[in-house]
Amino acid sequence: MAGVMIAAPGSGSGKTMVTCGLLTLLKRKGYNPAAFKCGPDYIDGLFHRRVLGVENGNLDSFFETGTHMRQKLSRSMEHHFVVAEGVMGYFDGLGGVSVQGSSFEIGSILGLPAILVVDGRGASLSLMALIQGFLEYDAMLEGKDEEKTHDKTDCDAECAAGMQYEECRKRRWKENEENYREKKSHTSNGLHGCVCGNTDCHESKDKKNNNIRGIFFNRMSPMIYNRIKPMVEELFRIPVIGYLPELNFLHVGSRHLGLVLPDEIDGIREQLEQLADRMDENLEWEPLLKIAAEAGGRDREVPVREEAGAGQQTGNVAGIKPGNKLGNEPGNIPHFRLGIARDEAFCFYYEDNLRAMEQAGARLVYFSLLHQEKLPDGLDGLILGGGYPENHGEALAANRTMRDSVAAAAASGMPILAECGGYLYLLDSLEGADGTVYPMAGVLKGHGYRAGKTGRFGYITLGPNRCLPYLREGEEIKGHEFHYWDCDCGEDEFCMTAAKPKGGRSWPCMRTAKQVMAGFPHLYYPSCPGLVRRFAGQCVEYGQRHDRKHDRQERNGQEHDGEEHEL
């Protein structure tokens, strides 16, 4: 078992490129790597899978329970050297004021040692202060602003009895300072536990340094690296495992949803091979392998928030049980053909969602809304994922036969789930990135247009306002929103409410028409097994109404109609 997390103080530090370079190098050296992305991001996973050809998935402590994440990671570590790429800054979590959902929380739950990527451009000795801050920061403070969150009921009896706020604030500040000094007096030697000799000390090896086990410098000159490496290792007793200089051959741009897609970058594979060459020259393998060997080495008793992945099943995430409408025996799950739109325009899918559908009996049939004339024959359901349809408006509009095929499927009652870009495709029309308005499938009324900014961003929990085709009142499903396009439909069209986990903000979302459920949120299916069961059941029923006779043997299958368009 071996694995590391590649984390950083913030976005733009080089996490993705360091991760991709390391994965390329591990693959070259025969370590059979697998990649995970922390958080809800899709595009980094596309780099991992499409460019590097390695297995990938997401790790997300908002979507998933700790048990589910541990099981997933453990299965991968049986055969792979796991590299997990962190999300945003190391401690950045829900609402920007909590470590919940952060790389730090995920790594702590999983016992996955972190390598902190520090951008060294334009700095030298100041990097020591940054590193010290990340090693010693008390993450349990979660960035709370006492002046805004002070509550007498959270204080001791003295405060509750009437201590003035200013006196209470000063007392709590003094207590925090004393705790910090006590912590400093137990400074760890970084390699052999705590110098105080007490193995139960809160600074013992499994808790020290906020799970950061090594430092890697990005965009640093060899001269500065050779000077600062011994300083870091002597003062903080933490290994510096390598560096990368400024690399002029790397040309990875960005757009409104993050990094550009990998197939849009000329020579990306050659660039990553060059990157791996540089890492091979400047990476210290022995310290890296020693750090990676710590992963999953202990049965860690880490508290997991009950609300994370509420209702989620482990193992069979679809929650298929004997006696339900999908079959009376676990080995007798009826199969159905589920079309998955996957091409340059539609490419955002959580692998856990696809696996959940497979466990519910789906045979995945990948196809292209851009390049094929009509839907594949014999489909029983459709999932239209997110992506960049606005960048392909002209081509999607020109493919009239496919638009008509999707509209006919929806009119026939075929079960369809559509998210963000897939939702925009189902509207009457869409404003393209070029400003031209293009006709779409016309399944749902409305026009998709460029909003100019993202007003809804981040994690959400969704609940139906009434019984829906795949959800019942009182159920919840977790999701994520991030989009710069919007729709001009009225609020009475919406059938669900999305709520932010922090701050109390909410808004209406999701629409239905016959068996279509669509909207901007990207849903995480395993957080609501009932959605998977009902969607699968209705796909089976649709197939039966149309005289489908699919093999009932319990096996997972994937099909590709026409040319390979998967990103």
Coordinates of N, CA and C in Angstrom, one line a residue, residues 38-39 59-66 69 94 99-107 109 304-305 307-309 459 478:
C38 N -9.3 15.4 -5.1 CA -10.0 15.8 -3.9 C -11.1 16.8 -4.4
G39 N -12.3 16.7 -3.9 CA -13.3 17.7 -4.2 C -14.1 17.3 -5.5
L59 N -12.3 12.0 -4.4 CA -12.4 11.8 -3.0 C -13.0 13.1 -2.4
D60 N -14.1 12.9 -1.7 CA -14.9 14.1 -1.3 C -15.6 13.9 0.0
S61 N -15.1 14.6 1.0 CA -15.7 14.4 2.4 C -17.0 15.1 2.6
F62 N -17.4 15.9 1.6 CA -18.8 16.4 1.7 C -19.8 15.5 1.1
F63 N -19.4 14.9 -0.1 CA -20.3 14.0 -0.8 C -20.3 12.6 -0.1
E64 N -19.2 12.2 0.4 CA -19.0 10.8 0.9 C -18.9 10.6 2.4
T65 N -19.2 9.5 2.9 CA -18.8 9.2 4.3 C -17.3 8.8 4.3
G66 N -16.7 8.9 5.5 CA -15.4 8.5 5.6 C -15.2 7.0 5.3
M69 N -15.0 6.6 1.5 CA -13.7 7.0 1.0 C -12.6 6.0 1.3
L94 N -15.6 24.3 3.3 CA -17.0 24.8 3.0 C -17.1 26.3 3.4
V99 N -12.7 23.8 7.6 CA -11.9 22.8 7.0 C -12.7 21.6 6.5
Q100 N -14.0 21.7 6.7 CA -14.9 20.6 6.2 C -14.9 20.5 4.7
G101 N -14.6 19.4 4.2 CA -14.5 19.2 2.7 C -13.1 19.6 2.2
S102 N -12.2 20.0 3.0 CA -10.8 20.4 2.5 C -9.9 19.2 2.3
S103 N -8.8 19.5 1.6 CA -7.8 18.5 1.4 C -7.3 18.0 2.8
F104 N -7.1 18.9 3.7 CA -6.7 18.6 5.1 C -7.6 17.5 5.7
E105 N -8.9 17.8 5.6 CA -9.9 16.9 6.2 C -9.8 15.5 5.5
I106 N -9.8 15.5 4.2 CA -9.8 14.3 3.5 C -8.5 13.4 3.8
G107 N -7.4 14.1 3.8 CA -6.1 13.4 4.2 C -6.1 12.9 5.6
I109 N -8.8 12.0 7.4 CA -9.7 10.8 7.4 C -9.1 9.6 6.9
V304 N -16.0 11.1 11.8 CA -16.6 11.5 10.5 C -18.0 12.1 10.7
R305 N -18.2 13.3 10.1 CA -19.4 14.0 10.3 C -20.6 13.2 9.8
E307 N -23.4 14.1 8.7 CA -24.1 14.7 7.6 C -23.4 14.4 6.3
A308 N -22.1 14.0 6.3 CA -21.4 13.7 5.1 C -21.9 12.4 4.4
G309 N -22.4 12.6 3.2 CA -23.0 11.5 2.5 C -24.1 10.8 3.2
Y459 N -20.7 23.6 -3.1 CA -21.5 22.5 -2.6 C -22.9 22.9 -2.3
K478 N -26.9 15.2 -2.5 CA -25.8 16.3 -2.5 C -25.3 16.6 -3.9

